Amino acid sequence: MHSATAWTLARAAALCALAIGVLVPLSACTARHDADTLVIAMPTFAEDTFLPWTGGGQRKAYLDAIYDYLAIIDPETGEAGPGLAESWEMSDDGKTWTFYLRRGVQFQKGYGEVTSADVAFSIREIMAPAARAGPSSPLRRLIAGVETPAPHTVVVHLNQPDPELAIGYFANAQQVGIVSERYVTEAGRRKANAVPVGSGPFELEFHRPDSEIRLSVRADRENIWREPPQYERLIFHVVPEVSTRVAMLKTGEADIAPISFDDIGDLERTGLSIVSIPQSWSPVVRLGGLIQAGDRYEPANPWADVRVRQAMNLAIDKQAIIDRIFHGEGRIAASDTPVEAWAGLEPYAYDPVRARELIAEAGYPNGFPITLKTFATTPGAELPTVAQAVALYWQAAGIDVRIERIDWTSLRSAWTSGTARDYVWTHRGFPFTSAQNGLEAGFDARSVFASFSTPVLQDMLNDHAEELDKQARTEHLTAIGEYLRDQASNIFIAHINEPYGVSPRVGEWVFTSSNALNFETIRRPAPHGSDAP
Amino acid sequence: MTRLVINRIGEALISLLLMSVVVFFLARLTGDPVAVLLGDGATEADRIALVAELGLDRTLPEQYLIFLGNALQGDLGNSVTGHQGPALMMVLERLPYSLGLALAALVIAMGLGAPLGVAAAVHRGGPIDTLARAAALLGQSIPPFWLGLVLIYVFAVELRWLPTSGYGGIANVILPAFTMALFSLAAVVRLIRSSMIEQLTSEYVKLARAKGLPERDVVWGHAFRNGVFPVITFMGAFFATMITGAVVIETVFSWPGVGRLALDSIMRRDFPVMQAVVLVITTLYILANLIVDLLYAWLDPRIREGAR
């Protein structure tokens, strides 16, 4: 053997030895987090910002531990209960709300007591033109002004009645977290957006953009007014790839992570538990050109005929989609958002024969071509697969489907600018704690995200918005739900339960909805032999 | 040498200007950020107001001139998302993570690839050569996404030697760096092998052997020094690619680098951040090429003389 070769090989062997010598001791470095820390692997931090008005609701996973809300929804009853506001009252006309704040609640880091001025400031900021929060636009239209007649009294004047304000925009499933006016003013918006100060039980300890958020129980623990947390630290990691999240659960690097439906069986076999968030989102097919207002209506589409839309619903075996794609984690839906008043709505049955008849009756005995656009998102990685299934069912009913992959942003752009008129697309619906908020977003012709609207529906929505009697509102809602179902306004497929893998370190976890996961309230597991829940 | 550097800097500025035009107009072909920023229940009036707020109601040439004027003053604009921080700072914050990973990958690729390539050339046709060529073929064929997941499964889930993902200590770098290195390692092996085969049959190597030099000096002191040129060119370009082209690896290993920032900014149509990413990366490409040119000049006196 050449001496050069021998030397080369010796060097390679030395490198290998070095690698093993490094790797094995490094295995000690992979030691998991300490017993007081809960690690949550998230697909995204979304905007990765900390002021409530600088981004969307996905950030609530970590913001809810830092900020408080005026009302907290009881996960059991679904009713709004006291939050920062101990009580509230609505005027007879439904246009003035008075909130009475809890006394003595302190902001973190010594920024003083939460007062009505802080609440008013937080509401005004989320309504400001530069705000980027989900509810910013409707709040701008809804709120006429905010008054602070006393340090613990906030009066909110509305432009129109909203009997669901407390359970809707001002509750913990929405985004009006209360910030310290003094802190934001003194620190400046940019710093406050990076280093938050709230009145919640946790404060920011460390943040690496798009990578890690570490929250620890606030230093002045005596000022926690909520149920004291059982874990001292919450660490959120951004882990975009679901296979990596699953690996983290298996190795114990993460305690909680959303997983794919296909991973449920694998994780259960390894001894980990699955917690499904009920009705956390809804796969749905939106039909373009169905806004009967302005230039967003396209009567030439075959699906402008209600019979065709009904046929498009009847043609799909939704239970098969739930069983095969979502592993049974869901139930057939007659709406894109779960509303209590709609719970009894009968969804379209699977009836391909009737579907073909209706298409023929509508004047399309040989079917018609249609473009179905689809995209994958989070949650919603399954949407392209759903699109394929829908396409196959429609093809069996005589509809010639062309599937087109697109990115969500491009589709959203076309939708909101009113140009998505001559095709249909997969989408996802989310739950709203206030049905009115959901209806305004999805079916009010003024909303750029409306997918279906008719003059009849608009009148129904207006009547519902102005009605203050609870029973009458429920009746209105039921009628709206039936109308949306009968009109086959969308292809409603299912309400899906999103699965989370959880480690044995997670005890009682009471979440409100997919919009309020309440990670900060997670309890430690009950000791063996304990009867505790 | 000075003239060489001045020439390269002049070319770099022209490249940057051209790139600013390309990225500015290409970005706008894909839509705008308005739809992403509009919240639930937004109205047409909200949309129009947002378009005006972002300056998207101006003509494209107007928008470009404003961008260029600000860029010349070092201001690449602020993110249009809720972050609203300076786009350039957002990129520079992420750059160390990408540079660290790319550097680790480079060290692995060169540290393993060079000896393997040389050994393959020295033993052309032998078992080491066959092994090296097979490894190179495999390295260039395996998709990084798949390889990354397999490595996580083996070293993190099964053996528990390394963490699955995330940024942290040295242990966190190993798997993503190796995944990133494998493709370039394979290329290094192939390039060095073919280059060394050529060098080892050249006249000056025969002369060195005839003079009785030890084989190790012949191979590493003479042939390798000339044989390494194509690899330097390759690695220069590849280093910059590793910084930006690592989206898949950064995603699999949850690495907070520039690649993911670039992807996120594209998905959100965050024009200022997209532009800042592209311009910073272009600058890195140019710098990498400049370093390669200077290395060439340092290694090859003919280039130094030619530039004089």
mmCIF file of N, CA and C in Angstrom, chain B residues 40-95:
data_model
loop_
_atom_site.group_PDB
_atom_site.id
_atom_site.type_symbol
_atom_site.label_atom_id
_atom_site.label_comp_id
_atom_site.label_asym_id
_atom_site.label_seq_id
_atom_site.Cartn_x
_atom_site.Cartn_y
_atom_site.Cartn_z
ATOM 1 N N ASP B 40 -60.186 38.628 9.396
ATOM 2 C CA ASP B 40 -61.550 38.112 9.206
ATOM 3 C C ASP B 40 -62.527 39.270 9.063
ATOM 4 N N GLY B 41 -63.421 39.166 8.118
ATOM 5 C CA GLY B 41 -64.477 40.162 7.987
ATOM 6 C C GLY B 41 -64.010 41.486 7.412
ATOM 7 N N ALA B 42 -62.806 41.515 6.854
ATOM 8 C CA ALA B 42 -62.343 42.767 6.243
ATOM 9 C C ALA B 42 -63.217 43.109 5.036
ATOM 10 N N THR B 43 -63.366 44.388 4.781
ATOM 11 C CA THR B 43 -64.214 44.828 3.672
ATOM 12 C C THR B 43 -63.343 45.351 2.523
ATOM 13 N N GLU B 44 -64.001 45.672 1.426
ATOM 14 C CA GLU B 44 -63.288 46.231 0.273
ATOM 15 C C GLU B 44 -62.611 47.546 0.669
ATOM 16 N N ALA B 45 -63.284 48.324 1.530
ATOM 17 C CA ALA B 45 -62.686 49.588 1.983
ATOM 18 C C ALA B 45 -61.400 49.322 2.762
ATOM 19 N N ASP B 46 -61.417 48.268 3.588
ATOM 20 C CA ASP B 46 -60.197 47.907 4.328
ATOM 21 C C ASP B 46 -59.085 47.534 3.353
ATOM 22 N N ARG B 47 -59.463 46.812 2.310
ATOM 23 C CA ARG B 47 -58.463 46.373 1.325
ATOM 24 C C ARG B 47 -57.830 47.568 0.627
ATOM 25 N N ILE B 48 -58.677 48.497 0.232
ATOM 26 C CA ILE B 48 -58.173 49.676 -0.475
ATOM 27 C C ILE B 48 -57.275 50.502 0.449
ATOM 28 N N ALA B 49 -57.694 50.631 1.701
ATOM 29 C CA ALA B 49 -56.888 51.411 2.656
ATOM 30 C C ALA B 49 -55.521 50.767 2.867
ATOM 31 N N LEU B 50 -55.504 49.436 2.923
ATOM 32 C CA LEU B 50 -54.241 48.726 3.153
ATOM 33 C C LEU B 50 -53.318 48.853 1.934
ATOM 34 N N VAL B 51 -53.898 48.779 0.768
ATOM 35 C CA VAL B 51 -53.109 48.950 -0.458
ATOM 36 C C VAL B 51 -52.419 50.315 -0.428
ATOM 37 N N ALA B 52 -53.179 51.336 -0.021
ATOM 38 C CA ALA B 52 -52.612 52.690 0.033
ATOM 39 C C ALA B 52 -51.539 52.769 1.124
ATOM 40 N N GLU B 53 -51.818 52.152 2.278
ATOM 41 C CA GLU B 53 -50.861 52.216 3.398
ATOM 42 C C GLU B 53 -49.520 51.600 3.008
ATOM 43 N N LEU B 54 -49.578 50.532 2.233
ATOM 44 C CA LEU B 54 -48.338 49.848 1.838
ATOM 45 C C LEU B 54 -47.692 50.479 0.606
ATOM 46 N N GLY B 55 -48.327 51.493 0.069
ATOM 47 C CA GLY B 55 -47.763 52.172 -1.107
ATOM 48 C C GLY B 55 -47.921 51.379 -2.379
ATOM 49 N N LEU B 56 -48.817 50.399 -2.372
ATOM 50 C CA LEU B 56 -48.968 49.538 -3.546
ATOM 51 C C LEU B 56 -49.894 50.154 -4.588
ATOM 52 N N ASP B 57 -50.442 51.333 -4.274
ATOM 53 C CA ASP B 57 -51.293 52.006 -5.261
ATOM 54 C C ASP B 57 -50.461 52.843 -6.231
ATOM 55 N N ARG B 58 -49.176 52.965 -5.986
ATOM 56 C CA ARG B 58 -48.307 53.687 -6.926
ATOM 57 C C ARG B 58 -47.932 52.766 -8.088
ATOM 58 N N THR B 59 -47.433 53.351 -9.148
ATOM 59 C CA THR B 59 -47.009 52.522 -10.280
ATOM 60 C C THR B 59 -45.760 51.740 -9.879
ATOM 61 N N LEU B 60 -45.508 50.632 -10.594
ATOM 62 C CA LEU B 60 -44.346 49.810 -10.243
ATOM 63 C C LEU B 60 -43.025 50.571 -10.381
ATOM 64 N N PRO B 61 -42.830 51.339 -11.497
ATOM 65 C CA PRO B 61 -41.576 52.093 -11.572
ATOM 66 C C PRO B 61 -41.417 53.067 -10.399
ATOM 67 N N GLU B 62 -42.525 53.697 -10.004
ATOM 68 C CA GLU B 62 -42.462 54.610 -8.852
ATOM 69 C C GLU B 62 -42.027 53.864 -7.599
ATOM 70 N N GLN B 63 -42.668 52.701 -7.395
ATOM 71 C CA GLN B 63 -42.334 51.897 -6.207
ATOM 72 C C GLN B 63 -40.864 51.485 -6.242
ATOM 73 N N TYR B 64 -40.390 51.136 -7.458
ATOM 74 C CA TYR B 64 -38.994 50.688 -7.556
ATOM 75 C C TYR B 64 -38.029 51.830 -7.239
ATOM 76 N N LEU B 65 -38.329 52.996 -7.754
ATOM 77 C CA LEU B 65 -37.417 54.120 -7.518
ATOM 78 C C LEU B 65 -37.364 54.478 -6.031
ATOM 79 N N ILE B 66 -38.512 54.405 -5.373
ATOM 80 C CA ILE B 66 -38.526 54.671 -3.925
ATOM 81 C C ILE B 66 -37.676 53.624 -3.200
ATOM 82 N N PHE B 67 -37.873 52.365 -3.619
ATOM 83 C CA PHE B 67 -37.103 51.273 -3.006
ATOM 84 C C PHE B 67 -35.605 51.480 -3.235
ATOM 85 N N LEU B 68 -35.234 51.813 -4.468
ATOM 86 C CA LEU B 68 -33.819 51.965 -4.801
ATOM 87 C C LEU B 68 -33.204 53.127 -4.021
ATOM 88 N N GLY B 69 -33.962 54.245 -3.970
ATOM 89 C CA GLY B 69 -33.463 55.414 -3.239
ATOM 90 C C GLY B 69 -33.209 55.074 -1.778
ATOM 91 N N ASN B 70 -34.139 54.371 -1.176
ATOM 92 C CA ASN B 70 -33.960 53.989 0.230
ATOM 93 C C ASN B 70 -32.827 52.978 0.387
ATOM 94 N N ALA B 71 -32.756 52.035 -0.585
ATOM 95 C CA ALA B 71 -31.736 50.983 -0.492
ATOM 96 C C ALA B 71 -30.331 51.597 -0.545
ATOM 97 N N LEU B 72 -30.177 52.633 -1.363
ATOM 98 C CA LEU B 72 -28.860 53.275 -1.466
ATOM 99 C C LEU B 72 -28.447 53.912 -0.144
ATOM 100 N N GLN B 73 -29.455 54.186 0.692
ATOM 101 C CA GLN B 73 -29.147 54.733 2.024
ATOM 102 C C GLN B 73 -29.121 53.632 3.090
ATOM 103 N N GLY B 74 -29.128 52.386 2.612
ATOM 104 C CA GLY B 74 -29.036 51.256 3.546
ATOM 105 C C GLY B 74 -30.366 50.855 4.150
ATOM 106 N N ASP B 75 -31.462 51.438 3.632
ATOM 107 C CA ASP B 75 -32.775 51.114 4.176
ATOM 108 C C ASP B 75 -33.530 50.239 3.172
ATOM 109 N N LEU B 76 -33.685 48.953 3.508
ATOM 110 C CA LEU B 76 -34.395 48.037 2.607
ATOM 111 C C LEU B 76 -35.867 47.920 2.977
ATOM 112 N N GLY B 77 -36.318 48.813 3.810
ATOM 113 C CA GLY B 77 -37.737 48.836 4.175
ATOM 114 C C GLY B 77 -38.025 48.003 5.407
ATOM 115 N N ASN B 78 -39.250 48.097 5.871
ATOM 116 C CA ASN B 78 -39.689 47.328 7.037
ATOM 117 C C ASN B 78 -40.611 46.209 6.602
ATOM 118 N N SER B 79 -40.588 45.134 7.365
ATOM 119 C CA SER B 79 -41.507 44.031 7.095
ATOM 120 C C SER B 79 -42.942 44.548 7.113
ATOM 121 N N VAL B 80 -43.732 44.065 6.185
ATOM 122 C CA VAL B 80 -45.125 44.526 6.136
ATOM 123 C C VAL B 80 -46.020 43.697 7.055
ATOM 124 N N THR B 81 -45.484 42.635 7.624
ATOM 125 C CA THR B 81 -46.297 41.846 8.555
ATOM 126 C C THR B 81 -46.303 42.560 9.900
ATOM 127 N N GLY B 82 -46.898 41.924 10.877
ATOM 128 C CA GLY B 82 -46.984 42.528 12.196
ATOM 129 C C GLY B 82 -45.632 42.796 12.826
ATOM 130 N N HIS B 83 -44.597 42.155 12.330
ATOM 131 C CA HIS B 83 -43.265 42.368 12.889
ATOM 132 C C HIS B 83 -42.847 43.817 12.686
ATOM 133 N N GLN B 84 -42.983 44.284 11.458
ATOM 134 C CA GLN B 84 -42.738 45.675 11.086
ATOM 135 C C GLN B 84 -41.326 46.146 11.429
ATOM 136 N N GLY B 85 -40.419 45.220 11.652
ATOM 137 C CA GLY B 85 -39.032 45.604 11.913
ATOM 138 C C GLY B 85 -38.286 45.786 10.606
ATOM 139 N N PRO B 86 -37.080 46.366 10.665
ATOM 140 C CA PRO B 86 -36.288 46.560 9.440
ATOM 141 C C PRO B 86 -35.978 45.215 8.778
ATOM 142 N N ALA B 87 -36.271 45.134 7.494
ATOM 143 C CA ALA B 87 -36.100 43.863 6.780
ATOM 144 C C ALA B 87 -34.644 43.409 6.803
ATOM 145 N N LEU B 88 -33.742 44.359 6.643
ATOM 146 C CA LEU B 88 -32.322 44.001 6.605
ATOM 147 C C LEU B 88 -31.896 43.375 7.937
ATOM 148 N N MET B 89 -32.381 43.954 9.025
ATOM 149 C CA MET B 89 -32.023 43.409 10.338
ATOM 150 C C MET B 89 -32.563 41.992 10.512
ATOM 151 N N MET B 90 -33.770 41.778 9.977
ATOM 152 C CA MET B 90 -34.355 40.439 10.099
ATOM 153 C C MET B 90 -33.474 39.408 9.410
ATOM 154 N N VAL B 91 -32.940 39.789 8.244
ATOM 155 C CA VAL B 91 -32.068 38.860 7.511
ATOM 156 C C VAL B 91 -30.747 38.681 8.250
ATOM 157 N N LEU B 92 -30.189 39.797 8.695
ATOM 158 C CA LEU B 92 -28.884 39.707 9.361
ATOM 159 C C LEU B 92 -28.975 38.930 10.680
ATOM 160 N N GLU B 93 -30.136 39.012 11.331
ATOM 161 C CA GLU B 93 -30.325 38.226 12.569
ATOM 162 C C GLU B 93 -30.251 36.729 12.284
ATOM 163 N N ARG B 94 -30.761 36.343 11.110
ATOM 164 C CA ARG B 94 -30.802 34.917 10.777
ATOM 165 C C ARG B 94 -29.492 34.419 10.173
ATOM 166 N N LEU B 95 -28.718 35.347 9.621
ATOM 167 C CA LEU B 95 -27.541 34.942 8.854
ATOM 168 C C LEU B 95 -26.544 34.108 9.660
#
